[in-house]
Short mmCIF file of C-alpha atoms in Angstrom, two decimals:
data_model
loop_
_atom_site.label_atom_id
_atom_site.label_comp_id
_atom_site.label_asym_id
_atom_site.label_seq_id
_atom_site.Cartn_x
_atom_site.Cartn_y
_atom_site.Cartn_z
CA MET A 1 -4.14 -13.49 -20.06
CA MET A 2 -6.10 -10.27 -20.49
CA SER A 3 -3.66 -8.35 -17.90
CA TYR A 4 -0.69 -9.64 -19.95
CA LEU A 5 -2.50 -8.19 -23.23
CA LYS A 6 -3.02 -5.03 -21.47
CA ILE A 7 0.37 -4.50 -20.74
CA HIS A 8 2.11 -5.54 -23.86
CA TRP A 9 -0.34 -4.85 -26.59
CA LYS A 10 1.68 -2.19 -28.25
CA GLN A 11 4.76 -4.67 -28.54
CA MET A 12 2.19 -7.38 -29.97
CA LEU A 13 0.70 -4.72 -32.45
CA PHE A 14 4.04 -3.10 -33.48
CA THR A 15 5.23 -6.72 -34.12
CA LEU A 16 1.92 -7.47 -36.36
CA LEU A 17 2.32 -4.36 -38.09
CA ALA A 18 6.06 -4.64 -39.07
CA TYR A 19 5.41 -8.26 -40.46
CA THR A 20 2.31 -7.53 -42.22
CA CYS A 21 4.36 -4.78 -44.12
CA TRP A 22 7.53 -6.87 -44.66
CA SER A 23 4.90 -9.77 -45.89
CA VAL A 24 3.06 -7.55 -48.45
CA LEU A 25 6.53 -6.21 -49.65
CA ALA A 26 7.98 -9.48 -50.41
CA PHE A 27 4.71 -11.11 -52.05
CA ILE A 28 4.84 -7.96 -54.06
CA PHE A 29 8.58 -8.51 -54.86
CA LEU A 30 7.71 -12.19 -55.83
CA VAL A 31 5.19 -10.96 -58.49
CA ALA A 32 7.34 -8.95 -59.86
CA PHE A 33 10.36 -11.20 -60.02
CA GLN A 34 8.68 -14.77 -60.98
CA GLY A 35 5.06 -13.69 -61.87
CA ARG A 36 1.40 -13.46 -60.56
CA GLU A 37 0.06 -16.91 -61.32
CA LEU A 38 3.12 -18.68 -60.14
CA THR A 39 3.38 -16.60 -56.98
CA ILE A 40 -0.38 -17.60 -56.10
CA GLU A 41 0.36 -21.07 -57.18
CA GLN A 42 3.35 -21.08 -54.12
CA PHE A 43 0.82 -19.47 -51.73
CA GLY A 44 -1.70 -22.49 -52.21
CA GLY A 45 -3.64 -21.08 -55.24
CA ASP A 46 -7.25 -21.07 -54.15
CA ARG A 47 -6.53 -20.81 -50.69
CA ILE A 48 -4.14 -18.00 -51.01
CA TYR A 49 -5.99 -15.94 -48.71
CA ILE A 50 -6.02 -18.24 -45.78
CA ASN A 51 -2.41 -19.18 -46.25
CA PHE A 52 -1.11 -15.56 -46.48
CA GLY A 53 -3.22 -14.61 -43.59
CA HIS A 54 -1.87 -17.69 -41.68
CA SER A 55 1.80 -16.56 -42.82
CA ILE A 56 1.26 -13.35 -41.32
CA ILE A 57 -0.04 -14.42 -37.97
CA LYS A 58 2.21 -17.31 -37.63
CA GLY A 59 5.35 -14.86 -38.44
CA ALA A 60 4.31 -12.22 -36.24
CA LEU A 61 3.75 -14.60 -33.02
CA VAL A 62 6.86 -16.13 -33.66
CA TYR A 63 8.84 -12.87 -34.01
CA TYR A 64 7.11 -11.53 -30.86
CA VAL A 65 7.83 -14.63 -28.76
CA LEU A 66 11.69 -14.61 -30.19
CA ILE A 67 12.30 -10.70 -29.57
CA PHE A 68 9.97 -9.64 -26.58
CA VAL A 69 9.64 -13.00 -24.65
CA PHE A 70 13.21 -14.61 -24.99
CA LEU A 71 15.86 -12.33 -26.38
CA ILE A 72 15.25 -8.72 -24.91
CA PRO A 73 15.07 -10.48 -21.32
CA SER A 74 18.01 -12.51 -21.81
CA LEU A 75 20.11 -9.61 -22.75
CA GLN A 76 18.68 -7.72 -19.60
CA THR A 77 19.87 -10.44 -17.50
CA ARG A 78 22.69 -12.20 -19.50
CA ASN A 79 21.03 -15.86 -19.09
CA TRP A 80 21.92 -16.96 -22.38
CA LYS A 81 21.68 -20.77 -21.31
CA LYS A 82 17.84 -20.52 -20.28
CA ALA A 83 17.20 -18.38 -23.87
CA SER A 84 18.91 -20.93 -25.69
CA PHE A 85 17.37 -23.76 -24.21
CA GLN A 86 13.55 -22.16 -24.80
CA ILE A 87 14.54 -21.31 -28.45
CA ILE A 88 15.43 -24.77 -29.26
CA ILE A 89 12.31 -26.25 -27.55
CA PHE A 90 10.11 -23.30 -29.15
CA PHE A 91 11.35 -24.24 -32.80
CA ALA A 92 10.99 -27.82 -32.27
CA LEU A 93 7.62 -27.37 -31.36
CA LEU A 94 7.16 -24.98 -34.47
CA SER A 95 8.97 -27.49 -36.64
CA VAL A 96 5.92 -30.04 -35.96
CA TYR A 97 3.43 -27.55 -36.64
CA GLU A 98 5.13 -26.42 -39.67
CA TYR A 99 5.08 -30.12 -40.98
CA LEU A 100 1.57 -30.59 -40.06
CA TRP A 101 0.62 -27.56 -41.99
CA ALA A 102 2.66 -28.24 -44.99
CA PHE A 103 1.64 -31.73 -45.26
CA SER A 104 -1.84 -32.03 -44.08
CA ILE A 105 -3.72 -28.74 -43.22
CA GLY A 106 -2.27 -25.99 -45.58
CA THR A 107 -1.47 -27.07 -48.63
CA PRO A 108 -1.04 -30.94 -48.86
CA THR A 109 -1.81 -30.68 -52.74
CA GLN A 110 1.71 -29.63 -53.31
CA ALA A 111 3.24 -32.55 -51.48
CA GLU A 112 1.21 -34.75 -53.27
CA SER A 113 2.20 -33.60 -56.56
CA GLY A 114 5.92 -33.86 -55.75
CA HIS A 115 6.34 -30.04 -55.47
CA LEU A 116 7.40 -30.24 -51.65
CA THR A 117 9.24 -32.91 -50.68
CA VAL A 118 10.10 -33.63 -46.92
CA LYS A 119 13.86 -33.27 -47.31
CA THR A 120 13.21 -29.70 -49.30
CA PHE A 121 10.69 -28.52 -46.60
CA PHE A 122 13.45 -29.30 -43.72
CA LEU A 123 16.32 -27.80 -45.61
CA THR A 124 14.21 -24.51 -46.30
CA LEU A 125 12.75 -24.84 -42.77
CA ILE A 126 16.38 -24.61 -41.13
CA MET A 127 17.80 -21.79 -43.42
CA LEU A 128 14.48 -19.67 -42.60
CA ASP A 129 14.80 -20.51 -38.77
CA VAL A 130 18.21 -19.50 -38.86
CA LEU A 131 17.66 -16.14 -40.69
CA CYS A 132 14.65 -15.59 -38.23
CA ILE A 133 16.81 -16.03 -35.10
CA LEU A 134 19.51 -13.52 -36.77
CA VAL A 135 16.82 -11.01 -37.34
CA SER A 136 15.49 -11.07 -33.97
CA ILE A 137 18.66 -10.96 -32.37
CA PHE A 138 19.52 -7.78 -34.42
CA VAL A 139 16.10 -6.30 -33.68
CA ALA A 140 16.31 -7.29 -29.88
CA VAL A 141 19.65 -5.55 -29.75
CA LEU A 142 18.63 -2.67 -31.42
CA LEU A 143 15.35 -1.99 -29.03
CA THR A 144 17.52 -3.02 -25.98
CA SER A 145 19.89 -0.25 -27.09
CA TYR A 146 17.48 2.34 -27.65
CA LYS A 147 15.71 1.49 -24.25
CA MET A 148 19.17 1.75 -22.44
CA GLN A 149 19.73 5.05 -24.31
CA GLN A 150 16.19 6.40 -22.99
CA HIS A 151 17.00 5.05 -19.64
CA LYS A 152 20.32 7.04 -19.59
CA ALA A 153 18.91 10.10 -20.84
CA LEU A 154 16.11 9.65 -17.94
CA LEU A 155 18.85 9.31 -15.62
CA GLU A 156 21.09 12.43 -16.79
CA LYS A 157 17.47 14.45 -16.35
CA GLN A 158 17.09 13.09 -12.94
CA LYS A 159 20.59 13.78 -11.93
CA LEU A 160 20.32 17.42 -13.31
CA GLN A 161 16.95 18.03 -11.04
CA ALA A 162 18.70 16.27 -8.17
CA GLU A 163 21.57 18.60 -8.44
CA LEU A 164 19.48 21.70 -8.95
CA ALA A 165 17.66 20.54 -5.66
CA ALA A 166 20.84 20.34 -3.80
CA VAL A 167 21.81 23.93 -4.78
CA LYS A 168 18.50 24.98 -3.56
CA TYR A 169 18.94 23.02 -0.46
CA GLN A 170 22.02 24.55 0.35
CA ILE A 171 21.04 28.29 -0.36
CA ASN A 172 17.37 28.25 0.91
CA PRO A 173 17.80 26.89 4.22
CA HIS A 174 20.76 29.07 5.34
CA PHE A 175 18.91 32.20 4.17
CA LEU A 176 15.89 31.01 5.80
CA PHE A 177 17.25 30.39 9.28
CA ASN A 178 19.35 33.63 9.00
CA SER A 179 16.09 35.58 8.15
CA LEU A 180 14.41 33.93 11.10
CA SER A 181 17.16 34.33 13.72
CA PHE A 182 17.29 38.20 12.51
CA ILE A 183 13.42 38.65 12.86
CA TYR A 184 13.36 36.81 16.58
CA THR A 185 16.06 39.35 17.68
CA LYS A 186 14.15 42.07 16.65
CA THR A 187 10.93 40.91 17.93
CA TYR A 188 11.75 39.30 21.03
CA LYS A 189 11.15 42.60 23.30
CA GLN A 190 8.45 44.35 21.22
CA ASN A 191 6.50 41.11 20.84
CA PRO A 192 7.53 37.91 22.34
CA GLU A 193 4.67 35.79 21.15
CA ALA A 194 5.63 36.91 17.69
CA ALA A 195 9.32 36.02 18.71
CA HIS A 196 7.97 32.62 20.12
CA ALA A 197 6.35 31.72 16.85
CA VAL A 198 9.29 32.74 14.89
CA GLN A 199 11.32 30.35 16.97
CA LEU A 200 8.53 27.56 16.51
CA LEU A 201 8.79 28.08 12.72
CA SER A 202 12.68 27.97 12.88
CA GLU A 203 12.72 24.62 14.94
CA ILE A 204 10.09 22.98 12.56
CA MET A 205 11.81 24.08 9.62
CA SER A 206 15.04 22.60 10.96
CA TYR A 207 13.39 19.49 11.76
CA ALA A 208 11.98 19.03 8.13
CA LEU A 209 15.25 19.79 6.27
CA GLU A 210 17.35 17.62 8.63
CA ASP A 211 19.15 14.52 7.24
CA TRP A 212 17.23 11.47 8.87
CA GLY A 213 18.78 8.69 6.90
CA ASP A 214 18.09 6.67 3.61
CA GLN A 215 14.49 5.83 4.94
CA GLY A 216 13.71 9.18 6.04
CA THR A 217 12.33 8.08 9.30
CA VAL A 218 11.91 9.43 12.82
CA PRO A 219 11.41 8.36 16.02
CA LEU A 220 7.99 8.55 17.09
CA ASN A 221 7.92 10.72 20.12
CA VAL A 222 10.14 13.54 17.88
CA GLU A 223 7.32 13.39 14.92
CA VAL A 224 4.97 13.89 17.87
CA GLU A 225 6.69 16.77 19.73
CA GLN A 226 7.14 18.73 16.23
CA MET A 227 3.21 18.19 15.50
CA LYS A 228 2.75 19.63 18.86
CA LYS A 229 4.62 22.81 17.82
CA VAL A 230 2.65 23.15 14.53
CA ILE A 231 -0.59 22.99 16.51
CA GLU A 232 0.95 25.70 18.96
CA MET A 233 1.65 28.01 15.88
CA ASN A 234 -1.58 27.79 14.67
CA GLN A 235 -2.89 28.76 18.46
CA ILE A 236 -0.81 31.84 18.17
CA ARG A 237 -1.96 32.64 14.61
CA PHE A 238 -5.54 33.05 16.04
CA SER A 239 -4.62 34.33 19.40
CA LYS A 240 -5.00 30.89 20.94
CA LYS A 241 -8.84 31.01 20.54
CA LEU A 242 -9.11 27.72 18.14
CA PRO A 243 -11.11 24.92 19.94
CA ILE A 244 -9.08 22.06 19.66
CA PHE A 245 -9.04 18.56 21.42
CA PHE A 246 -5.79 16.90 21.94
CA ASN A 247 -5.12 13.94 23.56
CA GLU A 248 -1.82 11.92 23.87
CA GLU A 249 -1.07 8.52 25.39
CA ILE A 250 2.29 7.23 24.39
CA ASN A 251 3.31 4.24 26.42
CA ASN A 252 6.68 2.20 25.75
CA CYS A 253 6.81 2.84 22.15
CA THR A 254 10.21 3.55 20.72
CA THR A 255 9.28 2.91 17.03
CA GLN A 256 10.24 4.86 14.08
CA ILE A 257 7.92 6.35 11.60
CA PRO A 258 8.24 8.43 8.06
CA ILE A 259 9.22 12.08 9.07
CA LEU A 260 6.38 14.73 8.44
CA THR A 261 3.47 12.16 8.79
CA LEU A 262 1.76 13.63 11.46
CA ILE A 263 2.53 17.08 10.63
CA THR A 264 1.45 16.70 7.11
CA ILE A 265 -2.19 15.53 8.45
CA ILE A 266 -2.60 17.93 10.88
CA GLU A 267 -1.53 20.88 8.47
CA ASN A 268 -4.60 19.48 6.01
CA ALA A 269 -6.93 19.75 8.91
CA PHE A 270 -6.01 23.24 9.75
CA LYS A 271 -5.92 24.26 6.02
CA HIS A 272 -9.45 22.92 5.31
CA GLY A 273 -11.13 22.77 8.68
CA ASP A 274 -13.63 25.02 10.13
CA LEU A 275 -11.96 26.15 13.63
CA SER A 276 -14.54 28.77 14.51
CA ASP A 277 -17.26 26.46 16.14
CA GLU A 278 -16.54 25.80 19.83
CA ASN A 279 -19.07 23.10 19.67
CA ASN A 280 -17.02 21.11 16.85
CA LYS A 281 -13.64 21.13 18.36
CA MET A 282 -11.09 19.62 16.10
CA THR A 283 -9.92 16.42 17.42
CA ILE A 284 -6.67 15.01 17.27
CA GLU A 285 -5.82 11.79 19.26
CA MET A 286 -2.62 10.04 19.74
CA LYS A 287 -2.30 6.62 21.24
CA ALA A 288 0.78 4.32 20.97
CA SER A 289 1.94 0.87 22.44
CA ALA A 290 4.73 -1.25 21.80
CA SER A 291 2.55 -3.10 19.55
CA LYS A 292 0.43 -0.61 18.30
CA ILE A 293 -0.43 3.02 16.95
CA ASN A 294 -3.60 4.68 16.29
CA PHE A 295 -3.72 8.31 15.19
CA TYR A 296 -6.89 10.01 14.77
CA VAL A 297 -7.97 13.48 13.40
CA CYS A 298 -11.41 14.89 12.81
CA ASN A 299 -12.24 18.29 11.80
CA LYS A 300 -15.39 19.95 10.77
CA LYS A 301 -15.31 20.88 7.09
CA LYS A 302 -15.35 24.66 5.98
CA LYS A 303 -18.56 25.88 3.96
CA SER A 304 -16.68 28.35 2.19
CA PRO A 305 -14.72 27.62 -1.28
CA LYS A 306 -11.94 25.30 -0.51
CA GLU A 307 -8.39 26.46 -0.62
CA PRO A 308 -6.52 25.22 -4.11
CA SER A 309 -5.05 21.90 -3.30
CA LYS A 310 -3.75 18.88 -5.24
CA GLY A 311 -3.90 16.54 -2.62
CA ILE A 312 0.06 15.69 -2.85
CA GLY A 313 0.72 15.69 0.88
CA LEU A 314 -1.86 13.00 1.62
CA GLU A 315 -1.27 11.06 -0.99
CA ASN A 316 2.72 10.97 -0.36
CA VAL A 317 1.93 10.02 3.22
CA ARG A 318 -0.16 7.04 2.00
CA GLN A 319 2.71 5.87 -0.27
CA ARG A 320 5.24 6.47 2.46
CA LEU A 321 3.32 4.40 4.81
CA GLN A 322 2.80 1.51 2.34
CA GLN A 323 6.46 1.68 1.45
CA PHE A 324 7.41 1.41 5.25
CA TYR A 325 4.60 -0.79 6.75
CA GLY A 326 2.78 -2.64 4.13
CA VAL A 327 -0.13 -4.56 5.16
CA ARG A 328 0.55 -3.82 8.90
CA HIS A 329 -1.30 -0.78 8.49
CA THR A 330 -4.26 1.27 7.46
CA PHE A 331 -4.81 4.74 6.15
CA VAL A 332 -8.40 5.54 6.16
CA THR A 333 -9.80 9.03 5.17
CA LYS A 334 -13.74 9.29 5.71
CA GLU A 335 -16.01 12.47 4.98
CA ASP A 336 -19.61 13.27 4.92
CA GLU A 337 -21.56 16.79 4.30
CA ASN A 338 -19.92 18.09 7.80
CA TYR A 339 -16.70 16.28 8.79
CA TYR A 340 -13.55 14.85 7.52
CA ILE A 341 -11.54 12.15 9.34
CA THR A 342 -8.35 10.56 8.82
CA GLU A 343 -7.00 7.90 10.93
CA ILE A 344 -3.96 5.80 10.78
CA THR A 345 -3.46 2.35 12.61
CA ILE A 346 -0.18 0.55 12.55
CA ASN A 347 0.69 -2.76 14.00
CA LEU A 348 4.00 -3.08 15.16
#
């Protein structure tokens, strides 16, 4: 119940405020049209505050249920038979409650004095119920139409963003790969190591930008090979002096994993890790079989100020693993004063 209130409290508050304003305006109109004393008598005389408060709460609840519980979901699903049945049952129960309130709980003196007969009560109730349904349908259609327009505007915005991204995708890789090819050609004879680094970067970028299907998954061995290139790139960057322990055991594992999963974790370790301590090597272990994958990375933390990071990479990896494997995987990050550990376990 509490979780429902947390999600729908704005709709409830909107309905309560709207119906309260309507009730106050209607009361003021009745006072102006037929006089204060008669209006107060119709609302129960001495019990006017109780009856008026009850009327507002009951009316707001009725409109909330009709609009947000029955009609709007029915407009979205087009399931009118279910909505009609629900509304009939709802008004049948409401009529019983209204009868008890009018003749037993709320203002029984009116019934006893003959001001309110059973026939008059039910005729009035039917007319009010029909009016209530018509108003609810109008509001539900209005709100649904407004929500659809918002959704359409959001889709248009996303479409424009996607088109812009597509243009960038068409221009940037073409320029990038041509530039890398030019740099590789110019540096191959003078500096073979730098040329090799350029070649590795070109292959990694090509891998990242390639279309791997709707799910964006790649064979595990392909991701591991690209991960090795990232490690090699960083070794070249630091003259092959980085203390890294790498262990790989892949046996009969042909599964697919989300692209850039392992590479993102490795890049994060290189970015934030202290790679100058020979006694505290960066540890990278990949163990995979037909039934299980375990990927483990441990690095010593930098003591210097951290590089700016929004943590988008790891969170993106977490979300994609959850989407692809669900409860069959764990993604654990641990850290203390000196070390940062990332471990992924996937049950196939």
